[in-house]
Amino acid sequence: MSDLDHGQLKARQRTLRDGFPETMGLRVHRAISWIGRGESCADDDDARFVFLWIAFNSAYADESQFQSAAPGERAAFTDYFGRLVALDGERRIYKALWQRFSGPVRLLMANRFLYNPFWQHHNGIAGYDDWEARFAASGRAFAQAFQNGDTARVLVFVFDRLYVLRNQIVHGGSTWNSKVNRAQVRDGAAILGFLMPVFIDLMMDNPDHDWGKPFYPVVK
């Protein structure tokens, strides 16, 4: 399974962009730019992870999701995954998760430090005393989704964990280049580094699909 990089995505975008709807073209343009920035941070996993998460935000975030906090980001990217997987006839996303990142993905899922209820409990928030039971149930549900080939649900589980990692880094809850969380940051950056170009490539394969209105449209 070959990797797509910034140069390949940019070259393809240049040949196709005249046929892109304006909103979808803006998403792709922004996401590819951040993928390129992430690639330039090969020796800094923390920075690479953050830049690739920005690429993810550029690709999925719908302006309507930011009008109210109620739906939450999770609902937005869950919907995005469903649309991607429905258009992924060659099952590129599933093959990447199963063949290339099966080990790192399973390690992410087994890491209690990337499970939000664990932190809710340790921060003294009521209602999370049963975090261990929830963690075990989450692991079983993930394994079942993986076994059943339910790619969209697998992505939701994976990105739930990556979102906790994102919060730890972006909100100052971890130390830059810390040895404590090196493995999950490295694996998270590698997973995003492979999947984001695939996501963007699928979007370019389907430019007329409704990808939503990007947050902060260009205002002239």
Short mmCIF file of C-alpha atoms in Angstrom, two decimals:
data_model
loop_
_atom_site.label_atom_id
_atom_site.label_comp_id
_atom_site.label_asym_id
_atom_site.label_seq_id
_atom_site.Cartn_x
_atom_site.Cartn_y
_atom_site.Cartn_z
CA MET A 1 0.00 0.00 0.00
CA SER A 2 1.73 3.16 -1.23
CA ASP A 3 1.83 6.43 0.67
CA LEU A 4 0.38 9.62 -0.76
CA ASP A 5 2.35 12.74 0.06
CA HIS A 6 1.81 16.49 -0.15
CA GLY A 7 3.46 16.77 -3.55
CA GLN A 8 1.24 14.11 -5.13
CA LEU A 9 -1.91 15.58 -3.60
CA LYS A 10 -0.99 19.11 -4.70
CA ALA A 11 -0.22 17.97 -8.24
CA ARG A 12 -3.56 16.19 -8.47
CA GLN A 13 -5.41 19.15 -6.99
CA ARG A 14 -3.91 21.49 -9.61
CA THR A 15 -5.19 19.30 -12.45
CA LEU A 16 -8.70 18.97 -11.00
CA ARG A 17 -9.39 22.17 -9.07
CA ASP A 18 -11.15 24.01 -11.91
CA GLY A 19 -13.93 21.46 -11.64
CA PHE A 20 -14.24 21.63 -7.85
CA PRO A 21 -17.20 23.37 -6.20
CA GLU A 22 -15.87 26.43 -4.38
CA THR A 23 -16.50 25.18 -0.84
CA MET A 24 -15.03 21.74 -1.48
CA GLY A 25 -12.05 23.26 -3.27
CA LEU A 26 -11.35 25.46 -0.27
CA ARG A 27 -11.43 22.46 2.07
CA VAL A 28 -8.99 20.51 -0.08
CA HIS A 29 -6.67 23.49 -0.58
CA ARG A 30 -6.47 24.17 3.15
CA ALA A 31 -6.09 20.53 4.16
CA ILE A 32 -3.31 19.86 1.65
CA SER A 33 -1.40 22.92 2.88
CA TRP A 34 -1.44 21.59 6.46
CA ILE A 35 -0.49 18.09 5.34
CA GLY A 36 2.56 19.67 3.71
CA ARG A 37 3.39 21.53 6.91
CA GLY A 38 3.08 18.31 8.87
CA GLU A 39 5.43 16.51 6.51
CA SER A 40 8.07 19.15 7.17
CA CYS A 41 8.08 18.18 10.87
CA ALA A 42 9.32 14.63 10.42
CA ASP A 43 11.65 14.99 13.43
CA ASP A 44 9.03 16.55 15.72
CA ASP A 45 6.12 14.20 16.37
CA ASP A 46 4.24 16.70 18.55
CA ALA A 47 4.26 19.39 15.86
CA ARG A 48 3.51 16.90 13.11
CA PHE A 49 0.51 15.58 15.02
CA VAL A 50 -0.88 19.11 15.59
CA PHE A 51 -0.46 20.19 11.96
CA LEU A 52 -2.09 17.00 10.72
CA TRP A 53 -4.99 17.50 13.12
CA ILE A 54 -5.45 20.97 11.63
CA ALA A 55 -5.58 19.29 8.20
CA PHE A 56 -8.29 16.99 9.58
CA ASN A 57 -10.26 19.98 10.88
CA SER A 58 -9.93 21.66 7.49
CA ALA A 59 -11.34 18.58 5.79
CA TYR A 60 -14.31 17.73 8.00
CA ALA A 61 -15.47 20.79 9.97
CA ASP A 62 -18.79 22.19 8.73
CA GLU A 63 -19.65 25.80 9.47
CA SER A 64 -23.08 24.71 10.73
CA GLN A 65 -21.45 22.62 13.44
CA PHE A 66 -20.00 25.79 14.96
CA GLN A 67 -23.29 27.67 15.19
CA SER A 68 -24.09 25.74 18.35
CA ALA A 69 -22.01 23.63 20.72
CA ALA A 70 -24.76 21.03 21.03
CA PRO A 71 -23.83 18.63 18.21
CA GLY A 72 -20.18 18.60 19.25
CA GLU A 73 -17.14 17.87 17.19
CA ARG A 74 -17.57 14.12 17.62
CA ALA A 75 -20.88 14.18 15.76
CA ALA A 76 -19.29 16.21 12.97
CA PHE A 77 -16.39 13.89 12.35
CA THR A 78 -18.56 10.80 12.80
CA ASP A 79 -20.70 12.05 9.91
CA TYR A 80 -17.58 12.80 7.88
CA PHE A 81 -16.26 9.27 8.37
CA GLY A 82 -19.57 7.78 7.27
CA ARG A 83 -19.46 9.75 4.04
CA LEU A 84 -15.83 8.85 3.34
CA VAL A 85 -16.32 5.14 3.94
CA ALA A 86 -19.43 5.05 1.75
CA LEU A 87 -17.35 6.43 -1.12
CA ASP A 88 -14.30 4.23 -0.46
CA GLY A 89 -15.06 1.47 -2.93
CA GLU A 90 -11.55 0.04 -2.74
CA ARG A 91 -11.64 0.02 1.08
CA ARG A 92 -8.41 1.97 1.23
CA ILE A 93 -9.13 3.23 4.73
CA TYR A 94 -9.94 -0.19 6.15
CA LYS A 95 -6.89 -1.78 4.52
CA ALA A 96 -4.67 0.92 6.03
CA LEU A 97 -6.10 0.31 9.50
CA TRP A 98 -6.04 -3.47 9.21
CA GLN A 99 -2.82 -4.12 7.29
CA ARG A 100 -0.55 -1.23 8.19
CA PHE A 101 -1.69 0.21 11.50
CA SER A 102 -3.38 -2.71 13.23
CA GLY A 103 -0.69 -2.79 15.95
CA PRO A 104 -0.53 0.97 16.65
CA VAL A 105 -4.33 1.24 16.59
CA ARG A 106 -4.71 -1.57 19.11
CA LEU A 107 -2.10 0.06 21.34
CA LEU A 108 -4.02 3.35 21.22
CA MET A 109 -7.20 1.56 22.20
CA ALA A 110 -5.46 -0.23 25.09
CA ASN A 111 -3.96 2.99 26.48
CA ARG A 112 -6.05 4.23 29.41
CA PHE A 113 -4.29 7.60 29.25
CA LEU A 114 -6.09 8.25 25.95
CA TYR A 115 -9.52 7.38 27.36
CA ASN A 116 -11.50 10.45 28.38
CA PRO A 117 -13.50 8.90 31.29
CA PHE A 118 -10.18 7.93 32.91
CA TRP A 119 -9.25 11.60 33.14
CA GLN A 120 -12.75 12.64 34.16
CA HIS A 121 -12.49 10.26 37.10
CA HIS A 122 -8.99 11.39 38.10
CA ASN A 123 -10.06 15.02 37.85
CA GLY A 124 -12.72 14.32 40.46
CA ILE A 125 -15.75 14.65 38.17
CA ALA A 126 -18.71 12.72 39.52
CA GLY A 127 -20.12 9.80 37.56
CA TYR A 128 -16.90 8.26 36.32
CA ASP A 129 -16.04 5.85 39.11
CA ASP A 130 -16.83 3.04 36.68
CA TRP A 131 -14.29 4.20 34.09
CA GLU A 132 -12.54 0.81 34.12
CA ALA A 133 -15.73 -1.03 33.20
CA ARG A 134 -16.41 1.53 30.47
CA PHE A 135 -12.85 1.18 29.21
CA ALA A 136 -13.18 -2.60 28.96
CA ALA A 137 -16.55 -2.30 27.21
CA SER A 138 -15.08 0.22 24.75
CA GLY A 139 -12.26 -2.20 23.96
CA ARG A 140 -14.72 -5.03 23.28
CA ALA A 141 -16.89 -2.84 21.08
CA PHE A 142 -13.85 -1.71 19.12
CA ALA A 143 -12.66 -5.29 18.61
CA GLN A 144 -16.11 -6.28 17.35
CA ALA A 145 -16.23 -3.35 14.92
CA PHE A 146 -12.74 -4.19 13.67
CA GLN A 147 -13.65 -7.85 13.21
CA ASN A 148 -16.85 -6.94 11.37
CA GLY A 149 -15.04 -4.56 9.02
CA ASP A 150 -17.12 -1.60 10.22
CA THR A 151 -14.61 0.98 9.07
CA ALA A 152 -16.60 4.08 10.02
CA ARG A 153 -17.08 2.85 13.58
CA VAL A 154 -13.42 1.85 13.86
CA LEU A 155 -12.45 5.37 12.79
CA VAL A 156 -14.71 6.86 15.45
CA PHE A 157 -13.02 4.76 18.14
CA VAL A 158 -9.54 5.66 16.88
CA PHE A 159 -10.26 9.37 16.58
CA ASP A 160 -11.89 9.44 20.01
CA ARG A 161 -8.50 8.39 21.39
CA LEU A 162 -6.60 10.74 19.11
CA TYR A 163 -8.88 13.58 20.19
CA VAL A 164 -7.81 13.07 23.81
CA LEU A 165 -4.19 13.16 22.65
CA ARG A 166 -4.95 16.31 20.66
CA ASN A 167 -6.41 17.96 23.77
CA GLN A 168 -3.43 16.99 25.89
CA ILE A 169 -1.03 18.64 23.44
CA VAL A 170 -3.05 21.68 22.34
CA HIS A 171 -4.29 22.59 25.82
CA GLY A 172 -0.88 22.26 27.46
CA GLY A 173 -1.59 19.00 29.24
CA SER A 174 1.66 17.41 28.14
CA THR A 175 5.31 18.33 27.80
CA TRP A 176 6.84 18.86 24.37
CA ASN A 177 8.92 15.85 23.34
CA SER A 178 8.10 14.11 26.60
CA LYS A 179 9.32 10.53 26.95
CA VAL A 180 6.16 9.69 28.87
CA ASN A 181 3.83 9.83 25.85
CA ARG A 182 6.29 9.38 22.97
CA ALA A 183 4.75 6.16 21.64
CA GLN A 184 1.20 7.47 21.37
CA VAL A 185 2.27 10.79 19.83
CA ARG A 186 4.50 9.02 17.32
CA ASP A 187 1.80 6.48 16.44
CA GLY A 188 -0.90 9.14 16.33
CA ALA A 189 1.15 11.27 13.94
CA ALA A 190 1.89 8.23 11.76
CA ILE A 191 -1.78 7.24 11.57
CA LEU A 192 -2.88 10.79 10.71
CA GLY A 193 0.03 11.16 8.28
CA PHE A 194 -1.18 8.17 6.28
CA LEU A 195 -4.95 8.60 6.58
CA MET A 196 -5.27 12.33 5.89
CA PRO A 197 -3.91 12.12 2.32
CA VAL A 198 -6.28 9.20 1.68
CA PHE A 199 -9.21 11.22 3.03
CA ILE A 200 -8.34 14.18 0.78
CA ASP A 201 -7.79 11.93 -2.23
CA LEU A 202 -11.26 10.42 -1.74
CA MET A 203 -12.74 13.91 -1.54
CA MET A 204 -11.07 14.84 -4.81
CA ASP A 205 -12.48 11.64 -6.33
CA ASN A 206 -15.94 12.87 -5.34
CA PRO A 207 -15.93 16.68 -5.65
CA ASP A 208 -19.68 16.97 -6.17
CA HIS A 209 -20.50 15.17 -2.95
CA ASP A 210 -21.86 17.45 -0.23
CA TRP A 211 -18.86 18.02 2.01
CA GLY A 212 -20.53 20.88 3.85
CA LYS A 213 -19.60 24.53 4.08
CA PRO A 214 -16.11 25.06 5.49
CA PHE A 215 -15.60 27.05 8.63
CA TYR A 216 -14.31 30.58 7.92
CA PRO A 217 -15.12 30.81 4.20
CA VAL A 218 -13.14 33.21 2.06
CA VAL A 219 -14.77 36.66 2.24
CA LYS A 220 -13.99 39.10 -0.54
#
